[in-house]
Structures are given as structure tokens and as C-alpha cells.
mmCIF file of C-alpha atoms in Angstrom:
data_model
loop_
_atom_site.group_PDB
_atom_site.id
_atom_site.type_symbol
_atom_site.label_atom_id
_atom_site.label_comp_id
_atom_site.label_asym_id
_atom_site.label_seq_id
_atom_site.Cartn_x
_atom_site.Cartn_y
_atom_site.Cartn_z
ATOM 1 C CA UNK C 36 -98.972 151.779 145.921
ATOM 2 C CA UNK C 37 -98.790 153.679 148.903
ATOM 3 C CA UNK C 38 -97.446 152.621 152.396
ATOM 4 C CA UNK C 39 -96.345 153.963 155.696
ATOM 5 C CA UNK C 40 -92.723 154.026 155.505
ATOM 6 C CA UNK C 41 -90.308 154.975 157.847
ATOM 7 C CA UNK C 42 -86.864 156.194 156.381
ATOM 8 C CA UNK C 43 -85.404 156.567 159.597
ATOM 9 C CA UNK C 44 -85.495 156.043 163.635
ATOM 10 C CA UNK C 45 -87.763 157.848 165.278
ATOM 11 C CA UNK C 46 -91.034 158.874 167.442
ATOM 12 C CA UNK C 47 -94.274 158.653 166.132
ATOM 13 C CA UNK C 48 -94.025 161.579 163.566
ATOM 14 C CA UNK C 49 -91.724 159.296 161.421
ATOM 15 C CA UNK C 50 -94.379 157.498 160.360
ATOM 16 C CA UNK C 51 -95.189 158.844 156.328
ATOM 17 C CA UNK C 52 -98.032 157.589 154.166
ATOM 18 C CA UNK C 53 -96.126 157.596 150.694
ATOM 19 C CA UNK C 54 -96.131 156.234 147.374
ATOM 20 C CA UNK C 55 -93.680 153.531 147.567
ATOM 21 C CA UNK C 56 -92.694 150.626 144.429
ATOM 22 C CA UNK C 57 -95.179 147.892 144.327
ATOM 23 C CA UNK C 58 -92.798 144.455 145.870
ATOM 24 C CA UNK C 59 -91.764 142.449 143.818
ATOM 25 C CA UNK C 60 -92.685 138.618 144.155
ATOM 26 C CA UNK C 61 -90.005 136.439 144.312
ATOM 27 C CA UNK C 62 -90.393 132.132 144.426
ATOM 28 C CA UNK C 63 -92.549 130.997 146.778
ATOM 29 C CA UNK C 64 -93.704 133.809 148.031
ATOM 30 C CA UNK C 65 -97.114 135.196 148.129
ATOM 31 C CA UNK C 66 -98.205 138.737 146.872
ATOM 32 C CA UNK C 67 -101.151 140.035 148.585
ATOM 33 C CA UNK C 68 -103.586 142.745 148.454
ATOM 34 C CA UNK C 69 -103.894 143.940 152.385
ATOM 35 C CA UNK C 70 -107.869 144.591 153.776
ATOM 36 C CA UNK C 71 -106.392 144.685 157.951
ATOM 37 C CA UNK C 72 -102.913 144.814 159.377
ATOM 38 C CA UNK C 73 -102.383 144.289 162.737
ATOM 39 C CA UNK C 74 -100.627 146.908 165.339
ATOM 40 C CA UNK C 75 -98.384 144.971 167.883
ATOM 41 C CA UNK C 76 -96.120 147.091 170.332
ATOM 42 C CA UNK C 77 -93.118 145.312 167.883
ATOM 43 C CA UNK C 78 -94.240 148.485 165.368
ATOM 44 C CA UNK C 79 -93.384 150.714 167.963
ATOM 45 C CA UNK C 80 -89.682 149.363 168.338
ATOM 46 C CA UNK C 81 -89.011 149.091 164.678
ATOM 47 C CA UNK C 82 -90.264 152.822 164.136
ATOM 48 C CA UNK C 83 -87.565 153.893 167.065
ATOM 49 C CA UNK C 84 -85.131 151.792 165.629
ATOM 50 C CA UNK C 85 -85.215 149.199 169.315
ATOM 51 C CA UNK C 86 -86.486 145.842 167.737
ATOM 52 C CA UNK C 87 -84.624 143.180 168.477
ATOM 53 C CA UNK C 88 -84.622 141.071 164.963
ATOM 54 C CA UNK C 89 -82.755 141.953 162.168
ATOM 55 C CA UNK C 90 -83.612 144.587 160.006
ATOM 56 C CA UNK C 91 -82.946 148.101 158.080
ATOM 57 C CA UNK C 92 -84.005 151.240 157.416
ATOM 58 C CA UNK C 93 -85.938 152.203 155.785
ATOM 59 C CA UNK C 94 -88.621 150.368 156.745
ATOM 60 C CA UNK C 95 -92.394 149.957 156.464
ATOM 61 C CA UNK C 96 -93.716 148.069 159.903
ATOM 62 C CA UNK C 97 -96.213 145.710 160.103
ATOM 63 C CA UNK C 98 -95.332 141.856 160.701
ATOM 64 C CA UNK C 99 -99.134 140.695 160.678
ATOM 65 C CA UNK C 100 -102.277 141.147 157.689
ATOM 66 C CA UNK C 101 -105.173 139.408 156.210
ATOM 67 C CA UNK C 102 -106.721 139.906 152.739
ATOM 68 C CA UNK C 103 -106.881 138.108 149.133
ATOM 69 C CA UNK C 104 -104.055 136.781 147.271
ATOM 70 C CA UNK C 105 -103.439 138.910 144.291
ATOM 71 C CA UNK C 106 -100.301 136.410 143.032
ATOM 72 C CA UNK C 107 -98.532 133.729 143.695
ATOM 73 C CA UNK C 108 -94.819 132.706 143.459
ATOM 74 C CA UNK C 109 -93.105 129.719 141.363
ATOM 75 C CA UNK C 110 -93.729 126.439 143.769
ATOM 76 C CA UNK C 111 -97.127 127.613 145.560
ATOM 77 C CA UNK C 112 -99.899 124.935 145.328
ATOM 78 C CA UNK C 113 -101.281 124.900 148.418
ATOM 79 C CA UNK C 114 -102.792 128.988 147.550
ATOM 80 C CA UNK C 115 -104.662 130.052 144.671
ATOM 81 C CA UNK C 116 -105.377 133.670 143.484
ATOM 82 C CA UNK C 117 -108.634 135.507 145.198
ATOM 83 C CA UNK C 118 -107.998 133.399 148.170
ATOM 84 C CA UNK C 119 -108.925 134.904 151.465
ATOM 85 C CA UNK C 120 -106.076 135.011 154.130
ATOM 86 C CA UNK C 121 -104.046 135.923 157.394
ATOM 87 C CA UNK C 122 -99.641 136.475 156.903
ATOM 88 C CA UNK C 123 -97.493 137.407 158.156
ATOM 89 C CA UNK C 124 -94.975 139.599 156.364
ATOM 90 C CA UNK C 125 -91.686 139.982 156.935
ATOM 91 C CA UNK C 126 -92.372 143.395 157.229
ATOM 92 C CA UNK C 127 -94.108 145.445 155.209
ATOM 93 C CA UNK C 128 -98.324 145.005 156.501
ATOM 94 C CA UNK C 129 -98.512 149.239 156.782
ATOM 95 C CA UNK C 130 -98.953 149.280 152.901
ATOM 96 C CA UNK C 131 -101.618 148.671 150.249
ATOM 97 C CA UNK C 132 -99.579 145.481 149.031
ATOM 98 C CA UNK C 133 -96.948 143.331 150.482
ATOM 99 C CA UNK C 134 -95.064 139.865 149.937
ATOM 100 C CA UNK C 135 -95.446 136.640 152.466
ATOM 101 C CA UNK C 136 -93.323 133.743 152.897
ATOM 102 C CA UNK C 137 -95.844 131.111 151.512
ATOM 103 C CA UNK C 138 -95.715 128.790 154.057
ATOM 104 C CA UNK C 139 -96.849 131.352 156.275
ATOM 105 C CA UNK C 140 -99.890 132.258 154.784
ATOM 106 C CA UNK C 141 -102.922 130.567 155.656
ATOM 107 C CA UNK C 142 -106.704 130.521 154.064
ATOM 108 C CA UNK C 143 -109.478 131.820 156.464
ATOM 109 C CA UNK C 144 -112.648 129.871 156.915
ATOM 110 C CA UNK C 145 -115.155 131.522 155.730
ATOM 111 C CA UNK C 146 -116.767 131.994 159.584
ATOM 112 C CA UNK C 147 -113.923 134.564 159.956
ATOM 113 C CA UNK C 148 -113.883 137.811 159.039
ATOM 114 C CA UNK C 149 -110.576 139.803 158.190
ATOM 115 C CA UNK C 150 -110.775 141.976 160.509
ATOM 116 C CA UNK C 151 -109.566 139.466 163.188
ATOM 117 C CA UNK C 152 -107.794 137.636 160.546
ATOM 118 C CA UNK C 153 -105.469 140.693 161.006
ATOM 119 C CA UNK C 154 -106.124 140.755 164.427
ATOM 120 C CA UNK C 155 -105.281 137.378 166.083
ATOM 121 C CA UNK C 156 -101.723 135.784 164.047
ATOM 122 C CA UNK C 157 -98.613 137.364 166.113
ATOM 123 C CA UNK C 158 -100.272 137.582 169.687
ATOM 124 C CA UNK C 159 -102.765 133.875 169.443
ATOM 125 C CA UNK C 160 -99.483 132.540 168.056
ATOM 126 C CA UNK C 161 -97.596 133.883 170.830
ATOM 127 C CA UNK C 162 -100.061 132.888 173.896
ATOM 128 C CA UNK C 163 -100.238 128.998 171.915
ATOM 129 C CA UNK C 164 -96.493 128.448 171.957
ATOM 130 C CA UNK C 165 -95.876 130.232 175.352
ATOM 131 C CA UNK C 166 -98.156 127.820 176.998
ATOM 132 C CA UNK C 167 -98.493 124.716 175.215
ATOM 133 C CA UNK C 168 -94.560 124.842 173.393
ATOM 134 C CA UNK C 169 -92.426 126.464 175.406
ATOM 135 C CA UNK C 170 -94.707 124.228 178.786
ATOM 136 C CA UNK C 171 -96.572 122.171 179.261
ATOM 137 C CA UNK C 172 -99.330 123.666 180.829
ATOM 138 C CA UNK C 173 -101.997 121.636 182.609
ATOM 139 C CA UNK C 174 -105.402 121.858 184.764
ATOM 140 C CA UNK C 175 -104.855 123.614 188.355
ATOM 141 C CA UNK C 176 -101.082 125.350 187.008
ATOM 142 C CA UNK C 177 -101.802 128.690 188.394
ATOM 143 C CA UNK C 178 -99.985 131.741 185.856
ATOM 144 C CA UNK C 179 -99.392 135.041 186.516
ATOM 145 C CA UNK C 180 -99.324 137.220 183.563
ATOM 146 C CA UNK C 181 -99.060 141.382 184.154
ATOM 147 C CA UNK C 182 -100.098 143.363 181.506
ATOM 148 C CA UNK C 183 -103.112 141.270 181.224
ATOM 149 C CA UNK C 184 -105.122 144.217 180.336
ATOM 150 C CA UNK C 185 -102.976 143.937 176.749
ATOM 151 C CA UNK C 186 -103.213 141.781 173.346
ATOM 152 C CA UNK C 187 -101.199 138.906 174.688
ATOM 153 C CA UNK C 188 -102.229 139.006 177.869
ATOM 154 C CA UNK C 189 -106.349 138.437 176.794
ATOM 155 C CA UNK C 190 -105.643 136.012 175.297
ATOM 156 C CA UNK C 191 -103.373 133.795 177.446
ATOM 157 C CA UNK C 192 -106.169 134.500 179.603
ATOM 158 C CA UNK C 193 -108.361 132.547 177.564
ATOM 159 C CA UNK C 194 -106.328 129.909 177.329
ATOM 160 C CA UNK C 195 -105.153 129.176 180.315
ATOM 161 C CA UNK C 196 -108.798 129.147 181.352
ATOM 162 C CA UNK C 197 -109.918 126.466 179.059
ATOM 163 C CA UNK C 198 -107.498 124.533 180.334
ATOM 164 C CA UNK C 199 -108.386 124.855 183.875
ATOM 165 C CA UNK C 200 -104.935 126.576 185.018
ATOM 166 C CA UNK C 201 -105.591 129.848 187.340
ATOM 167 C CA UNK C 202 -104.794 132.792 186.317
ATOM 168 C CA UNK C 203 -103.591 135.732 188.572
ATOM 169 C CA UNK C 204 -102.988 139.125 186.510
ATOM 170 C CA UNK C 205 -101.778 142.300 186.314
ATOM 171 C CA UNK C 206 -102.582 146.037 185.350
ATOM 172 C CA UNK C 207 -101.091 149.499 185.195
ATOM 173 C CA UNK C 208 -103.708 150.995 184.214
ATOM 174 C CA UNK C 209 -107.395 151.847 186.076
ATOM 175 C CA UNK C 210 -109.930 149.979 184.183
ATOM 176 C CA UNK C 211 -108.184 147.487 182.364
ATOM 177 C CA UNK C 212 -108.117 145.224 184.811
ATOM 178 C CA UNK C 213 -111.900 144.711 183.404
ATOM 179 C CA UNK C 214 -111.619 142.700 180.425
ATOM 180 C CA UNK C 215 -109.085 140.297 181.338
ATOM 181 C CA UNK C 216 -111.924 139.086 184.518
ATOM 182 C CA UNK C 217 -115.151 138.930 181.918
ATOM 183 C CA UNK C 218 -112.253 136.348 180.335
ATOM 184 C CA UNK C 219 -111.547 134.210 184.181
ATOM 185 C CA UNK C 220 -108.613 135.765 185.269
ATOM 186 C CA UNK C 221 -109.279 134.791 189.010
ATOM 187 C CA UNK C 222 -107.322 138.188 190.597
ATOM 188 C CA UNK C 223 -106.065 141.118 188.979
ATOM 189 C CA UNK C 224 -103.177 143.426 190.787
ATOM 190 C CA UNK C 225 -103.086 147.029 189.550
ATOM 191 C CA UNK C 226 -99.617 147.789 189.713
ATOM 192 C CA UNK C 227 -99.872 151.111 190.769
ATOM 193 C CA UNK C 228 -101.439 150.226 193.948
ATOM 194 C CA UNK C 229 -100.720 146.410 195.275
ATOM 195 C CA UNK C 230 -97.378 144.330 195.113
ATOM 196 C CA UNK C 231 -97.679 141.664 192.901
ATOM 197 C CA UNK C 232 -95.754 139.219 194.632
ATOM 198 C CA UNK C 233 -97.255 139.986 197.818
ATOM 199 C CA UNK C 234 -100.731 139.270 196.203
ATOM 200 C CA UNK C 235 -99.470 135.611 194.619
ATOM 201 C CA UNK C 236 -98.044 134.662 197.649
ATOM 202 C CA UNK C 237 -101.357 135.062 199.626
ATOM 203 C CA UNK C 238 -103.351 132.921 196.665
ATOM 204 C CA UNK C 239 -101.025 130.233 197.124
ATOM 205 C CA UNK C 240 -100.161 130.238 200.205
ATOM 206 C CA UNK C 241 -96.427 131.111 199.631
ATOM 207 C CA UNK C 242 -95.608 128.094 197.074
ATOM 208 C CA UNK C 243 -95.011 130.967 194.130
ATOM 209 C CA UNK C 244 -97.175 130.031 190.627
ATOM 210 C CA UNK C 245 -96.290 127.453 188.732
ATOM 211 C CA UNK C 246 -95.850 129.934 185.160
ATOM 212 C CA UNK C 247 -94.776 134.031 184.565
ATOM 213 C CA UNK C 248 -95.456 135.393 181.277
ATOM 214 C CA UNK C 249 -94.250 139.519 181.425
ATOM 215 C CA UNK C 250 -93.804 141.748 178.469
ATOM 216 C CA UNK C 251 -93.245 144.339 180.726
ATOM 217 C CA UNK C 252 -89.383 143.650 181.182
ATOM 218 C CA UNK C 253 -87.953 146.092 183.751
ATOM 219 C CA UNK C 254 -88.595 145.424 187.195
ATOM 220 C CA UNK C 255 -91.534 144.205 186.923
ATOM 221 C CA UNK C 256 -89.393 140.565 185.317
ATOM 222 C CA UNK C 257 -87.030 141.316 187.626
ATOM 223 C CA UNK C 258 -89.355 141.119 190.293
ATOM 224 C CA UNK C 259 -90.720 137.804 188.867
ATOM 225 C CA UNK C 260 -88.384 135.415 190.064
ATOM 226 C CA UNK C 261 -89.746 136.392 194.038
ATOM 227 C CA UNK C 262 -93.092 134.960 192.632
ATOM 228 C CA UNK C 263 -92.287 131.817 190.701
ATOM 229 C CA UNK C 264 -92.483 128.715 192.796
ATOM 230 C CA UNK C 265 -89.532 126.301 193.002
ATOM 231 C CA UNK C 266 -88.451 125.062 189.296
ATOM 232 C CA UNK C 267 -90.906 126.924 188.072
ATOM 233 C CA UNK C 268 -90.686 128.856 184.835
ATOM 234 C CA UNK C 269 -90.878 132.616 183.663
ATOM 235 C CA UNK C 270 -91.716 133.339 180.311
ATOM 236 C CA UNK C 271 -90.539 137.444 178.518
ATOM 237 C CA UNK C 272 -91.640 138.627 175.737
ATOM 238 C CA UNK C 273 -91.206 142.098 175.622
ATOM 239 C CA UNK C 274 -89.427 144.422 177.206
ATOM 240 C CA UNK C 275 -91.783 147.925 177.927
ATOM 241 C CA UNK C 276 -90.495 149.489 180.992
ATOM 242 C CA UNK C 277 -86.925 148.809 179.911
ATOM 243 C CA UNK C 278 -83.940 146.144 180.321
ATOM 244 C CA UNK C 279 -84.261 144.383 183.697
ATOM 245 C CA UNK C 280 -81.354 142.832 185.738
ATOM 246 C CA UNK C 281 -77.673 142.018 184.319
ATOM 247 C CA UNK C 282 -77.206 138.570 185.499
ATOM 248 C CA UNK C 283 -80.272 136.109 184.718
ATOM 249 C CA UNK C 284 -78.385 133.460 186.365
ATOM 250 C CA UNK C 285 -78.491 134.694 190.202
ATOM 251 C CA UNK C 286 -82.035 135.132 189.356
ATOM 252 C CA UNK C 287 -82.792 131.767 188.209
ATOM 253 C CA UNK C 288 -81.015 130.563 191.366
ATOM 254 C CA UNK C 289 -83.210 131.602 193.860
ATOM 255 C CA UNK C 290 -85.386 128.862 192.963
ATOM 256 C CA UNK C 291 -83.972 126.884 190.158
ATOM 257 C CA UNK C 292 -86.379 128.214 188.539
ATOM 258 C CA UNK C 293 -86.497 128.517 184.264
ATOM 259 C CA UNK C 294 -86.262 131.359 181.665
ATOM 260 C CA UNK C 295 -87.410 131.482 178.157
ATOM 261 C CA UNK C 296 -86.890 134.888 176.569
ATOM 262 C CA UNK C 297 -89.755 133.902 173.604
ATOM 263 C CA UNK C 298 -90.562 135.296 169.484
ATOM 264 C CA UNK C 299 -92.720 134.172 167.780
ATOM 265 C CA UNK C 300 -89.784 134.333 164.949
ATOM 266 C CA UNK C 301 -88.412 131.713 165.976
ATOM 267 C CA UNK C 302 -90.874 129.668 165.911
ATOM 268 C CA UNK C 303 -92.200 130.191 162.552
ATOM 269 C CA UNK C 304 -89.256 128.512 160.297
ATOM 270 C CA UNK C 305 -90.244 124.496 162.569
ATOM 271 C CA UNK C 306 -93.220 123.904 159.469
ATOM 272 C CA UNK C 307 -95.039 121.216 162.303
ATOM 273 C CA UNK C 308 -94.773 123.414 164.655
ATOM 274 C CA UNK C 309 -96.229 126.741 163.475
ATOM 275 C CA UNK C 310 -98.627 124.428 161.641
ATOM 276 C CA UNK C 311 -100.096 122.772 165.316
ATOM 277 C CA UNK C 312 -100.555 126.717 166.753
ATOM 278 C CA UNK C 313 -102.717 127.605 163.323
ATOM 279 C CA UNK C 314 -104.828 124.759 163.670
ATOM 280 C CA UNK C 315 -105.576 125.912 167.259
ATOM 281 C CA UNK C 316 -106.027 129.205 166.544
ATOM 282 C CA UNK C 317 -108.373 128.150 164.149
ATOM 283 C CA UNK C 318 -110.381 126.094 165.490
ATOM 284 C CA UNK C 319 -110.855 127.871 168.461
ATOM 285 C CA UNK C 320 -112.043 130.975 166.700
ATOM 286 C CA UNK C 321 -114.201 128.853 164.546
ATOM 287 C CA UNK C 322 -115.380 127.279 167.903
ATOM 288 C CA UNK C 323 -116.411 130.608 169.207
ATOM 289 C CA UNK C 324 -114.746 129.900 172.939
ATOM 290 C CA UNK C 325 -112.118 132.317 171.891
ATOM 291 C CA UNK C 326 -112.118 135.762 171.856
ATOM 292 C CA UNK C 327 -110.249 138.781 169.648
ATOM 293 C CA UNK C 328 -110.764 141.784 171.554
ATOM 294 C CA UNK C 329 -110.536 143.840 168.403
ATOM 295 C CA UNK C 330 -111.036 147.599 169.609
ATOM 296 C CA UNK C 331 -110.800 149.552 166.781
ATOM 297 C CA UNK C 332 -110.009 149.509 163.231
ATOM 298 C CA UNK C 333 -107.768 152.685 162.909
ATOM 299 C CA UNK C 334 -108.122 154.525 158.928
ATOM 300 C CA UNK C 335 -104.774 154.185 157.517
ATOM 301 C CA UNK C 336 -104.450 157.365 156.891
ATOM 302 C CA UNK C 337 -104.586 157.878 160.777
ATOM 303 C CA UNK C 338 -101.808 155.586 161.695
ATOM 304 C CA UNK C 339 -100.277 157.944 163.852
ATOM 305 C CA UNK C 340 -102.554 158.778 166.266
ATOM 306 C CA UNK C 341 -102.823 153.816 166.194
ATOM 307 C CA UNK C 342 -98.897 154.475 167.635
ATOM 308 C CA UNK C 343 -99.927 157.115 169.440
ATOM 309 C CA UNK C 344 -103.023 155.508 171.269
ATOM 310 C CA UNK C 345 -101.110 151.539 171.969
ATOM 311 C CA UNK C 346 -97.433 153.977 173.267
ATOM 312 C CA UNK C 347 -99.611 155.387 175.844
ATOM 313 C CA UNK C 348 -100.733 152.097 177.037
ATOM 314 C CA UNK C 349 -104.572 152.427 177.336
ATOM 315 C CA UNK C 350 -106.033 150.001 174.684
ATOM 316 C CA UNK C 351 -107.672 146.927 176.553
ATOM 317 C CA UNK C 352 -107.084 144.434 173.337
ATOM 318 C CA UNK C 353 -106.441 144.745 169.873
ATOM 319 C CA UNK C 354 -106.155 148.066 167.468
ATOM 320 C CA UNK C 355 -105.989 147.204 163.192
ATOM 321 C CA UNK C 356 -104.874 149.072 160.476
ATOM 322 C CA UNK C 357 -108.048 149.526 157.704
ATOM 323 C CA UNK C 358 -105.888 149.415 154.630
ATOM 324 C CA UNK C 359 -108.641 148.872 151.832
ATOM 325 C CA UNK C 360 -111.791 150.936 151.645
#
């Protein structure tokens, strides 16, 4: 079968489309014929060797897929061959076939296309668990969302607005504010043109926001503690701008705030939490109030262009790798 493999850490040219052996099915696992694979910032970290969770090279990137089931391992009884599914493999998604733990595979309702099935798992479940597991978002809460025009940011906005929360967002690229505002953000700050802390202070009468959602790290995460209220909460899910401050204690002391560095991988082993998030997102998609903004379906042999686009930070939404012909 064909797969995109990275033999050693590197730039975009480290992505190689090659013939590789078909993965072996084990107990409690599912073999999937992949239709689409979602592209995430984490995939670029995997390729470059900066992903913060354990893995080894050579590696096939890809943390979320959709497709149809080809085979079932021993002990799998809630799925059948030919089921249309969404899944989170432990890497391996940039391939014609992959293996996933059956507990992380869910049937897709007929109303949800395979493209959407590959576009939502990592980002929508991350958004849900930040707002409703780590934090208990309530009506009239004020949320500051960095990278509001990105995949996670746009989903956080929709889920927060659904609860009745107010959303202030930031973007770093002109034009990426459009969809965020369309989804219900009250105000979008361009980080290159305005000071987001000053905007937050004006909009909250110097109270600060209840919750910060950050995927940038670096100076933006550092300054976010100046924008949060007393006893507020800051959640970080990435370091696209680089490593932030060294001593988190110094920052949380400012407002007796709390801090979480969240990864969806830590929810996966908890079956009840996992199912709660999946049920929420599938129901939201079926009810048509949650929109998954798919920007482009990139052909399998143009995977380098997909990584080039996501690293260029021009994409307001989701890129998919179209694998099945």
C-alpha cells in the first residue's frame, strides 16, 4: 500500500510517498481503508521531530482519519466490516490503510460525510473537552481565543456561543477574522495591529476574561495571564510561536489563576469522557449547528503542499488529505 513516511526529522521535503507493508491487525484493533486524513499542526511537529509525545522514526504521520472497516481484531464486537467510521489512530493516518484501537473508532451516521468524519475528531473533541471537561463554560462567561481563525479556534467559538458565552478572538493574519466573526465572535484582534490585553480590559471593564484558549505559546501565552480575571483559567494546547516562560508559578500568582496544558490524548483512555465528547460532537453535527470549515481536500500526492499551507498559517479552517481515489 502507499503511505507518506518520514524517515528522519526534517522540513517539508522529508515527506515521502512510498510503498510500505500493510499494517498487521491485532487484538482489539480495527483495519481501516482510509478515505480522508485530517491535517493538524501536530503533524508538522511529528515531521520535524518536535511532537511532545513519544514516537519513533520512521513514522507515518496522521492522527485522524475516516473510511470503511476492512477487518476486525479479536474482541471487537461493536463494529462490523464495511462500517463507515471516524477514527484516531496512533499515527499512520497518511496512508491507504491504517490500524486504530477499536475504542477510538466510531460509526458515522449516514448524514455525516466521510470528509467531515476526518475533519472533526482531533479539533472538535479538543474544543469540547477544553470548554466542558477541563472548564465548565457558562452563559455570559467571557472567553479569549487565540488563533481564532484556525481549526480549533473556529470550533471553540461555535461551542462557546452555543452556551451563551462572549468570545474575544485574536488572529495573526489579515482576513482570518472573517469566519470567526461569522461564527459569533464579538471582537477579533489582529495581533500585528492591536494589543489584545488592552482590548480585553476595555471590553471587560478591567475585569479580565474567565477563560483563555491558547495554541500559540511564546509571548502570546505569557501575556494572556495579564488578560485573565482573578481565579480565571488558561488552557494551552500548543506552542506554534515557541516555548513560553520558564516559571508558570510566577504567572499564575498574578490573579490566582489556574493553568492546564491539555492534550486530547489524555482523554482517550477514559471511555466515559471519550464517549461523552464523541456523542456531543456527532449530535451537534446532526443538528446542523456545528460547522466543520473544510477549506480544501488535497490530493494524496500533494501532501507537501498541504504542510506548506498549514505552516504558512493562511488557512482559516481544515485541510484534508484525500487518499481514496
